[in-house]
Coordinates of C-alpha atoms in Angstrom, one line a residue:
X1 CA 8.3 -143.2 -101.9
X2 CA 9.8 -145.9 -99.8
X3 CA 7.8 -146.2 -96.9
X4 CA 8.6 -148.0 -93.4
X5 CA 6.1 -148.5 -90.7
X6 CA 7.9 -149.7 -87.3
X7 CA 5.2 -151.0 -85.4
X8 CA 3.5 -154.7 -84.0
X9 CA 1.4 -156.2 -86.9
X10 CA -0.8 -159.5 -87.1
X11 CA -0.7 -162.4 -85.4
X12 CA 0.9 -160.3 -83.4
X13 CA -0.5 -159.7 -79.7
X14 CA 1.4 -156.7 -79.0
X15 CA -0.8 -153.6 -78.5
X16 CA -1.8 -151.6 -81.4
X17 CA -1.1 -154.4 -84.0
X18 CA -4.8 -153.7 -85.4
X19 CA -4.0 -150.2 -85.9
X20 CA -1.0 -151.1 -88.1
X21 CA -2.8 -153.5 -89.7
X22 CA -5.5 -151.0 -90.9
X23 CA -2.9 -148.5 -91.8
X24 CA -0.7 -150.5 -94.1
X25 CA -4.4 -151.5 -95.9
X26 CA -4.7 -147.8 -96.9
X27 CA -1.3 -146.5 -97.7
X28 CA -0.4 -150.0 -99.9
X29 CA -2.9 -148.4 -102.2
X30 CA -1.4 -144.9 -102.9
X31 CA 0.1 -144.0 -105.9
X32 CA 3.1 -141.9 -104.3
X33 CA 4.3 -145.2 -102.3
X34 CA 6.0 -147.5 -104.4
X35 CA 6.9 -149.8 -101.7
X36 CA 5.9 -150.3 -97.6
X37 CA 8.3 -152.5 -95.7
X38 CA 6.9 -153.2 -92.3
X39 CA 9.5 -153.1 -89.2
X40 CA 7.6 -155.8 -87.1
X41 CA 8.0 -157.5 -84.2
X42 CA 8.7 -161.5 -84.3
X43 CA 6.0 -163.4 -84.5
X44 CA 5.3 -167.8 -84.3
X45 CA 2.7 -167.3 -87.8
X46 CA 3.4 -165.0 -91.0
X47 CA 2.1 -161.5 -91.3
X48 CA -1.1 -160.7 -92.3
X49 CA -0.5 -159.1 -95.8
X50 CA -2.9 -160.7 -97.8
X51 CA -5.2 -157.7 -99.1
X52 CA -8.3 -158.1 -102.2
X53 CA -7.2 -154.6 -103.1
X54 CA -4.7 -153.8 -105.5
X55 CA -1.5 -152.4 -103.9
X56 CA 2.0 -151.8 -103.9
X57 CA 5.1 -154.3 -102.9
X58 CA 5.1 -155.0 -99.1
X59 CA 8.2 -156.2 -97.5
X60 CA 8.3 -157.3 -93.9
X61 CA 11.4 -157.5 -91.8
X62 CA 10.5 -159.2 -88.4
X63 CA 13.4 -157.3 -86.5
X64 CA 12.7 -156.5 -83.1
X65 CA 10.9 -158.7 -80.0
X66 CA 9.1 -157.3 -77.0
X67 CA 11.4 -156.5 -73.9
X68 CA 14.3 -157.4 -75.6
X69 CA 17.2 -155.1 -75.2
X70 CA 18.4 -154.7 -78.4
X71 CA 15.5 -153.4 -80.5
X72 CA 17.7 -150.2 -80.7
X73 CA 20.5 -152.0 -82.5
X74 CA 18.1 -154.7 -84.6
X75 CA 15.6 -152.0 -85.8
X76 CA 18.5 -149.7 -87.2
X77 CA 20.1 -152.3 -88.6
X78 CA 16.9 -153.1 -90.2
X79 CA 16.7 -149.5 -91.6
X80 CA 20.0 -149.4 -92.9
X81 CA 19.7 -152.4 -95.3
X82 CA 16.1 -151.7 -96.6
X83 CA 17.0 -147.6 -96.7
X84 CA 13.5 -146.0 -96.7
X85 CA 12.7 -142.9 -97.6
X86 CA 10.6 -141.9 -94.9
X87 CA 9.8 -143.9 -91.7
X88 CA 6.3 -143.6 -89.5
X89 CA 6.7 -145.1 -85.4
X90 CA 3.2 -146.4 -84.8
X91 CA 3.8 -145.9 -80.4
X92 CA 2.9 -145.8 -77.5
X93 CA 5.1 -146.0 -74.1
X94 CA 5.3 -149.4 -73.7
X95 CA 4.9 -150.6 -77.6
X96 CA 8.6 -152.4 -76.7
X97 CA 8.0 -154.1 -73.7
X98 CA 6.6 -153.4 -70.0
X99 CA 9.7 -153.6 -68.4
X100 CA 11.5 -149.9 -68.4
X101 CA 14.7 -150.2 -70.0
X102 CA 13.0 -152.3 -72.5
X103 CA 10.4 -149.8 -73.8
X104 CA 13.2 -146.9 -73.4
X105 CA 15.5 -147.9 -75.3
X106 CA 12.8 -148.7 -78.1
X107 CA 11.7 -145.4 -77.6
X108 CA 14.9 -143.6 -78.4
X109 CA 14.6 -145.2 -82.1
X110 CA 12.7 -142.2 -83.6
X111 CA 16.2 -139.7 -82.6
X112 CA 18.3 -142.2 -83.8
X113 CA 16.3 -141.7 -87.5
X114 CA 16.5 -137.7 -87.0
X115 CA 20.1 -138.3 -86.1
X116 CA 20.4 -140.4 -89.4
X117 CA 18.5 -137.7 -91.4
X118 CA 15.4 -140.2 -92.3
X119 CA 12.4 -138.0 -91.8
X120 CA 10.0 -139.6 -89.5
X121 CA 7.3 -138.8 -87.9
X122 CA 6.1 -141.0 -84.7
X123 CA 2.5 -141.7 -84.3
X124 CA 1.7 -141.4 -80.1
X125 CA -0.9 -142.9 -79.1
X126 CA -1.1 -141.5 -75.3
X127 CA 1.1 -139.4 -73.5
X128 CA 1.8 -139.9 -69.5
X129 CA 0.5 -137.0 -68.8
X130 CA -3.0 -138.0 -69.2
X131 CA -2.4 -142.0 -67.9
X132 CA -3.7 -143.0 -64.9
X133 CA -0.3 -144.7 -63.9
X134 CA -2.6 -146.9 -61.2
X135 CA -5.6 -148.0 -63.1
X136 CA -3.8 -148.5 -66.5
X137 CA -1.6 -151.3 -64.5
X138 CA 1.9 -149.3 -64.9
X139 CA 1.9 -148.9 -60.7
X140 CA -0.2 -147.9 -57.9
X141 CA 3.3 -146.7 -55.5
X142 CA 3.2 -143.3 -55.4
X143 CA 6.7 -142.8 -55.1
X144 CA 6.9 -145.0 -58.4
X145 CA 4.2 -143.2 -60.3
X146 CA 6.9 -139.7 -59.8
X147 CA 9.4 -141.9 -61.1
X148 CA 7.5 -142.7 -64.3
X149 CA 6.5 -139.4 -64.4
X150 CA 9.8 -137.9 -64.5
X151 CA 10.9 -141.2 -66.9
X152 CA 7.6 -140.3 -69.3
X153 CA 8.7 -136.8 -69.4
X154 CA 12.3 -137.2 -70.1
X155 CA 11.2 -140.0 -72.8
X156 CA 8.6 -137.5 -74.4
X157 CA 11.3 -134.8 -74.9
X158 CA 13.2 -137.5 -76.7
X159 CA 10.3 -138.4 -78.8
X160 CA 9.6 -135.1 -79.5
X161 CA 12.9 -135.0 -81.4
X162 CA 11.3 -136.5 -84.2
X163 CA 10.4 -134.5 -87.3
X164 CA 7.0 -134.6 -86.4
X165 CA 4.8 -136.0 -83.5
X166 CA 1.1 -136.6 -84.3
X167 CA -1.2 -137.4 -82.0
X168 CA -4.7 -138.4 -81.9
X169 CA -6.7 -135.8 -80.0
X170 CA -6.5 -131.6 -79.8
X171 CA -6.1 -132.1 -76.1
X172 CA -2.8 -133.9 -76.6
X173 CA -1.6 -131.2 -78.8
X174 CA -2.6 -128.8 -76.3
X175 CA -0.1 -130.1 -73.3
X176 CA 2.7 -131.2 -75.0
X177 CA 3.2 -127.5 -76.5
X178 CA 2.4 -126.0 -73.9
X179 CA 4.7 -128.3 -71.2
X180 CA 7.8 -128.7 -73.9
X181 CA 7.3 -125.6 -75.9
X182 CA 7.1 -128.4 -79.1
X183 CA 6.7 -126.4 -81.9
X184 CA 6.4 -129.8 -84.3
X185 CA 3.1 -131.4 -83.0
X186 CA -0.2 -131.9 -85.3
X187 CA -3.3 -133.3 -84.9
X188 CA -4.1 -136.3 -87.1
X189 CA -7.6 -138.1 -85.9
X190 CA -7.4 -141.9 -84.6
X191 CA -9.5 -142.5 -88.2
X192 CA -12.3 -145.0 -88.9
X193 CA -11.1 -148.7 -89.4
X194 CA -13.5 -150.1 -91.8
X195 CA -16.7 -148.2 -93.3
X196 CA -19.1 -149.6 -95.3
X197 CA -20.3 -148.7 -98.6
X198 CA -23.8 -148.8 -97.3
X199 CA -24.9 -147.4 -94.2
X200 CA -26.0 -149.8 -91.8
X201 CA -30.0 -150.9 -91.6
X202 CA -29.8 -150.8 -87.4
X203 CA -31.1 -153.8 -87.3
X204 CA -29.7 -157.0 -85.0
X205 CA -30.6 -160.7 -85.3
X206 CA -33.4 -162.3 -83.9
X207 CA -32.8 -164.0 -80.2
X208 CA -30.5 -162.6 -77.1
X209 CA -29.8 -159.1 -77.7
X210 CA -26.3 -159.1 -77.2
X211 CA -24.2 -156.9 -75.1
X212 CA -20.7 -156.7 -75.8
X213 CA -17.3 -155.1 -74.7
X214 CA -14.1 -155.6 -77.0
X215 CA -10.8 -155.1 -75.8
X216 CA -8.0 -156.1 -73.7
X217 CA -9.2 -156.5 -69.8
X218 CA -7.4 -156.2 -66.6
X219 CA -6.3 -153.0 -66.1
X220 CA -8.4 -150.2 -66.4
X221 CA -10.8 -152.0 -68.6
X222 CA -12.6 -154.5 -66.3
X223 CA -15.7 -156.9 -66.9
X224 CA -17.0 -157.6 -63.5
X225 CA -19.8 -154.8 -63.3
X226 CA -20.7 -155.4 -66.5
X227 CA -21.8 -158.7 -65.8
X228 CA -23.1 -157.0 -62.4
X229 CA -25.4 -154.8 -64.6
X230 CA -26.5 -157.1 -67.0
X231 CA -27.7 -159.2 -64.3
X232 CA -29.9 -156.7 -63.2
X233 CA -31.4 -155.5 -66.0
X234 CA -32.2 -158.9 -66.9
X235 CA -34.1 -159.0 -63.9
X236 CA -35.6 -155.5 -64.1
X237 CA -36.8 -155.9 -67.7
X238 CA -37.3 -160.0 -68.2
X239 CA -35.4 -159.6 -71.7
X240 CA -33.1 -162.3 -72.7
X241 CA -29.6 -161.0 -73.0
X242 CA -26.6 -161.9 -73.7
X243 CA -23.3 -161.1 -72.3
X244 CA -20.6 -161.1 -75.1
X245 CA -17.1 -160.6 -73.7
X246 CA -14.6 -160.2 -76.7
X247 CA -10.8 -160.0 -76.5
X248 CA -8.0 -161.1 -74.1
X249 CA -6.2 -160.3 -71.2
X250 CA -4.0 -157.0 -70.6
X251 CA -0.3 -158.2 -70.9
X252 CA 0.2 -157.1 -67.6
X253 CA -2.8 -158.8 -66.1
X254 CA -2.2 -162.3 -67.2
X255 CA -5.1 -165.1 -66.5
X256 CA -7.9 -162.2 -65.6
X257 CA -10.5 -163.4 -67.7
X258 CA -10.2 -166.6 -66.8
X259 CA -10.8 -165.6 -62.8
X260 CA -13.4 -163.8 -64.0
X261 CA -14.9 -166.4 -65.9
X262 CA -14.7 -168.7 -63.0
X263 CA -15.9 -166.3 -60.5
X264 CA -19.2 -165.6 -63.0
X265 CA -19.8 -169.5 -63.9
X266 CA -22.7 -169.1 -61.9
X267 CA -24.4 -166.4 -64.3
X268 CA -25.8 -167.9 -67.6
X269 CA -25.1 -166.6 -71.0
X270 CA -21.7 -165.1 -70.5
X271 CA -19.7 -166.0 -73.5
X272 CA -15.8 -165.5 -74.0
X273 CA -14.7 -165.0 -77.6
X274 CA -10.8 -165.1 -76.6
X275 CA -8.8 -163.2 -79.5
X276 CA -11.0 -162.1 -82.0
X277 CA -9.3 -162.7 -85.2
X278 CA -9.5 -159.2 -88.1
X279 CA -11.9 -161.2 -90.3
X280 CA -14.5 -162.1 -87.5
X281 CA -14.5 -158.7 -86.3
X282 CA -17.5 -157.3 -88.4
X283 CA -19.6 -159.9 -87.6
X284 CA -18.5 -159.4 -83.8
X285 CA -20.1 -156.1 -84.4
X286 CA -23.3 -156.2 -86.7
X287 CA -24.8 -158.9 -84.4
X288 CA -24.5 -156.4 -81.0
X289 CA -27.0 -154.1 -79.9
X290 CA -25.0 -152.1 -77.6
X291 CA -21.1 -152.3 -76.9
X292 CA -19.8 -151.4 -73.2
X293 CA -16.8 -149.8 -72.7
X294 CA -16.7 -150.9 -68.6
X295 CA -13.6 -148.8 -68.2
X296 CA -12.4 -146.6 -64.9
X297 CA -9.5 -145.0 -66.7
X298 CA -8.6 -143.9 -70.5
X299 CA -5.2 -143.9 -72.0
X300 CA -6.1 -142.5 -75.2
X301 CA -8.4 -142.2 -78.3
X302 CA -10.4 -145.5 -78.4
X303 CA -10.1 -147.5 -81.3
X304 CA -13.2 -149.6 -80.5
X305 CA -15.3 -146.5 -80.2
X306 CA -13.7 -145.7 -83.6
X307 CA -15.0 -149.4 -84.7
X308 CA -18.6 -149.6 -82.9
X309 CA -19.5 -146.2 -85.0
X310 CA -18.3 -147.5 -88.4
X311 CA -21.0 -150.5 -87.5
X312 CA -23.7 -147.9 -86.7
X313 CA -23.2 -148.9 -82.9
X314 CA -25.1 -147.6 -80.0
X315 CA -22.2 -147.4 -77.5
X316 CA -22.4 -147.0 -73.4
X317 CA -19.3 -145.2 -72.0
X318 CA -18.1 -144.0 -68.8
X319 CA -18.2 -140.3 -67.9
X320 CA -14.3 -139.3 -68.3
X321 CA -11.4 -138.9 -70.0
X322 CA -10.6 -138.7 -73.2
X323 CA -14.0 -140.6 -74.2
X324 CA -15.7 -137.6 -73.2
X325 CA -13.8 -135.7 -75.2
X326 CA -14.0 -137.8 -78.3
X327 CA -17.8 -137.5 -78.1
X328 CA -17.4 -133.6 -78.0
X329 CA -14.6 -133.5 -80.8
X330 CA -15.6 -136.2 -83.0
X331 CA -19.8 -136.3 -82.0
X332 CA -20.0 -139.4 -81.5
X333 CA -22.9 -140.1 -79.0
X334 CA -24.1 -142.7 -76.3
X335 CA -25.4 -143.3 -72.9
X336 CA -22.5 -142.1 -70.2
X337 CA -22.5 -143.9 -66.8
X338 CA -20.2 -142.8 -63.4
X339 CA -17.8 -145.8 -63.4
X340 CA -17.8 -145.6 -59.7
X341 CA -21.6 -146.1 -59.6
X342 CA -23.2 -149.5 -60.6
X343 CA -26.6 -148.7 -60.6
X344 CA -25.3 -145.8 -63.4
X345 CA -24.3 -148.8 -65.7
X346 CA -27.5 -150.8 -65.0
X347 CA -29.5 -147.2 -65.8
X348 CA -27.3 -146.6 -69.0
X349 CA -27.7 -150.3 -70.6
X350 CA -31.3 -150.7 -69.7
X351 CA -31.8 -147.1 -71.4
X352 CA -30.7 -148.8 -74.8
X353 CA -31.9 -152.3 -74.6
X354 CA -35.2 -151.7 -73.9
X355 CA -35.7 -148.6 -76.6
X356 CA -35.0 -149.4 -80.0
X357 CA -35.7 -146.1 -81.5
X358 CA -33.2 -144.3 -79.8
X359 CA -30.6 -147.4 -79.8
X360 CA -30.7 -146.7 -83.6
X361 CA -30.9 -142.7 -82.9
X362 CA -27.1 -143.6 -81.5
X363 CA -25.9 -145.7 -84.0
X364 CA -27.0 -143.2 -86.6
X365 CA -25.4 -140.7 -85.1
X366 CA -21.8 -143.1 -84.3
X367 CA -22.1 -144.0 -88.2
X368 CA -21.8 -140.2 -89.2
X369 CA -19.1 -139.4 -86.8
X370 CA -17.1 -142.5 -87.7
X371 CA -17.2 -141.9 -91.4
X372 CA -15.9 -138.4 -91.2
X373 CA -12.2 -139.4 -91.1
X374 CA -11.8 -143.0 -92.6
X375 CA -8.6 -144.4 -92.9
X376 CA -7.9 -143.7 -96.7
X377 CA -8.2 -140.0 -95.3
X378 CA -6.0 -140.2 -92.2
X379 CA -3.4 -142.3 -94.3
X380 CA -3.3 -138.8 -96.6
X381 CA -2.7 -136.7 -93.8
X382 CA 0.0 -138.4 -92.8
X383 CA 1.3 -138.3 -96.6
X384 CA 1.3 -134.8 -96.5
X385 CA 2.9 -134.5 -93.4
X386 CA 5.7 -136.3 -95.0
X387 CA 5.6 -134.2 -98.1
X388 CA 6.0 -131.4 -95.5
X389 CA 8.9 -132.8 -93.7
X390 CA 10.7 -133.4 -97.3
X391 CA 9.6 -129.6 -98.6
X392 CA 10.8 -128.2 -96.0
X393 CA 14.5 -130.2 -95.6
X394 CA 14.8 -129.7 -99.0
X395 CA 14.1 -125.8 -98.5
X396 CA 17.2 -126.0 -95.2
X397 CA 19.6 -127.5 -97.8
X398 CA 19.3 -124.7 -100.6
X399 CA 19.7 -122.6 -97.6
X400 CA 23.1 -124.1 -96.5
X401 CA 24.6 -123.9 -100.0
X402 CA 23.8 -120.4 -100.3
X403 CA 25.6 -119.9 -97.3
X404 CA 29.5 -118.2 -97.5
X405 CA 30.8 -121.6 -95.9
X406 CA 29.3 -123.6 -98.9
X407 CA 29.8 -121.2 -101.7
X408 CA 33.5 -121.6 -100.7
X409 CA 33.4 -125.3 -101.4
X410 CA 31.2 -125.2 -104.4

């Protein structure tokens, strides 16, 4: 099987580039694909393909950019000369740019593959219907957020004429069959970057216990009562602490970390990692002894929730959304905070830092959830999703030839 992945990959900065990056890792080592070819966006350095583990033939075509207009034309054409077999969309609205007819017109790439008989299967990350168009930086104009929410809908129908749509949680599956009638929607787990073959001791280095958040800051997910809380628990509890801040800013939100960091200069021990790159990411996580996700919104499954479990993580999270859910669905576990209540954040660090027993309760309990669906066994799902797709096409075209039409040409 020829397999083609259209997606952002490393150096890329584009959203969900880690994903693909994790992805490609597992399905370069099964048997039934004899060659991946990676549909990327255009990046200044070479793709990250290097891999220890033996694998089969990657080929990378660097064929569309973001908000560029043509992706439409440039990732077909791009299909047509390497002529996969089958084709996964690693998406999510605004994987092709941030301006509208930019990310649209990407978006319409999955139909053009059903139109062209490639089965495909598009991987959605979120769905509008459970965005907070506001928060997650899209707009806060309420006569704009009913535009976008007729746009999303009109967008999903389109991406729902894919083969098959997966999505990441049950509650995903739940409204788009239920609002489109879609009748080709499954339920394939965000999956466990990187498990080790040992379960984690717990333990963290001597010094500042560090207190992280990873991500991409701006929008939704915003540092300043982190800092807030840290601040006071440092001077509720005397222990020397650490604020580790890891990642960059939301596209949308250009040069908010560095107000932030200027606005903070005053507060010791802040420290801002800037892009963390895949290789320093385990180390990022070992020496933490809690990670903060200081969101108000969610927009999805969380990848770095996915990530602070396979690490044996104690994780603080906000009461909402589709963390909530995770931790219900998935059991993972942590301390949950209002987001609209500081003193809940203080509360729900200070709970952790100043009780190791039950930060490693957590983190046992984050390492079990994470290593129920690892990425070797999401990348199968996927296989046989595609296996589906091909059993059943292959099943629709003995039907046609039985038909009296084609018995009259045979």
């Amino acid at each position: 099987m020829k397999l083609a992945i259209v997606t952002a990959y490393p150096p890329s900065k584009v959203t969900l580039n880690e994903y693909a990056y994790h992805l490609v890792k597992q399905f370069r080592q099964k048997e039934s694909i004899k060659e991946l070819i990676l549909l990327t966006d255009k990046t200044e350095g070479s793709k990250d393909i290097t891999f220890a583990e033996n694998g089969c033939k990657i080929t990378v075509k660097d064929c569309w950019a973001f908000n560029s207009y043509s992706n439409i034309l440039t990732v077909t054409k791009a299909i047509n000369a390497t002529k996969p077999d089958v084709v996964l969309f690693n998406l999510q609205f605004m994987k092709f740019g941030d301006k509208k007819i930019a990310a649209a017109l990407g978006l319409l790439l999955p139909m053009v593959c059903k139109l062209k008989r490639i089965p495909n299967i598009v991987l959605l990350h979120n769905i509008l219907e459970e965005v907070d168009l506001g928060s997650a930086g899209f707009t806060s104009n309420k006569l704009m957020q009913k535009l976008y929410g007729f746009i999303g809908t009109t967008l999903t129908r389109l991406i729902l004429q894919a083969d098959t749509v997966a999505v990441t949680m049950q509650k995903y599956v739940n409204i788009l069959e239920k609002k489109y009638k879609a009748e080709n929607v499954i339920l394939i787990p965000h999956g466990t970057f990187e498990i080790s073959e040992e379960e984690p001791n717990y333990s963290i280095p001597t010094g500042p216990l560090q207190v992280m958040t990873f991500g991409k800051f701006g929008t939704y997910k915003k540092v300043e009562s982190m800092i807030e809380a840290v601040e006071r628990v440092r001077a509720s509890t005397g222990l020397d602490i650490e604020i580790v801040i890891a990642g960059t800013d939301n596209p949308n939100v250009p040069g908010y970390l560095a107000k932030v960091q200027d606005t903070y200069k005053h507060v010791p021990q802040v420290r801002f990692t800037g892009y963390v790159e895949e290789d320093e990411v385990p180390q990022l996580f070992k020496e933490s002894a809690v990670v903060v996700f200081p969101y108000t919104s969610t927009t999805g499954s969380s990848g770095v929730l996915h990530q602070a479990g396979s690490y044996g993580k104690a994780v603080v999270m906000p009461d909402l959304g589709d963390l909530a859910l995770l931790v219900k669905d998935e059991g993972y576990q942590g301390e949950f905070f209002d987001p609209n209540a500081l003193e809940s954040l203080v509360v729900a660090i200070e709970s952790i830092v100043t009780n190791s027993d039950y930060r490693k309760a957590l983190g046992q309990a984050n390492y079990k959830a994470a290593t129920a669906f690892p990425m070797t066994k999401i990348t199968d799902m996927y296989l046989n999703a595609f296996d589906a797709i091909l059993t059943h096409n292959i099943s629709c075209s003995r039907t046609d030839l039985k038909s009296p039409t084609a018995q009259k040409y045979i």
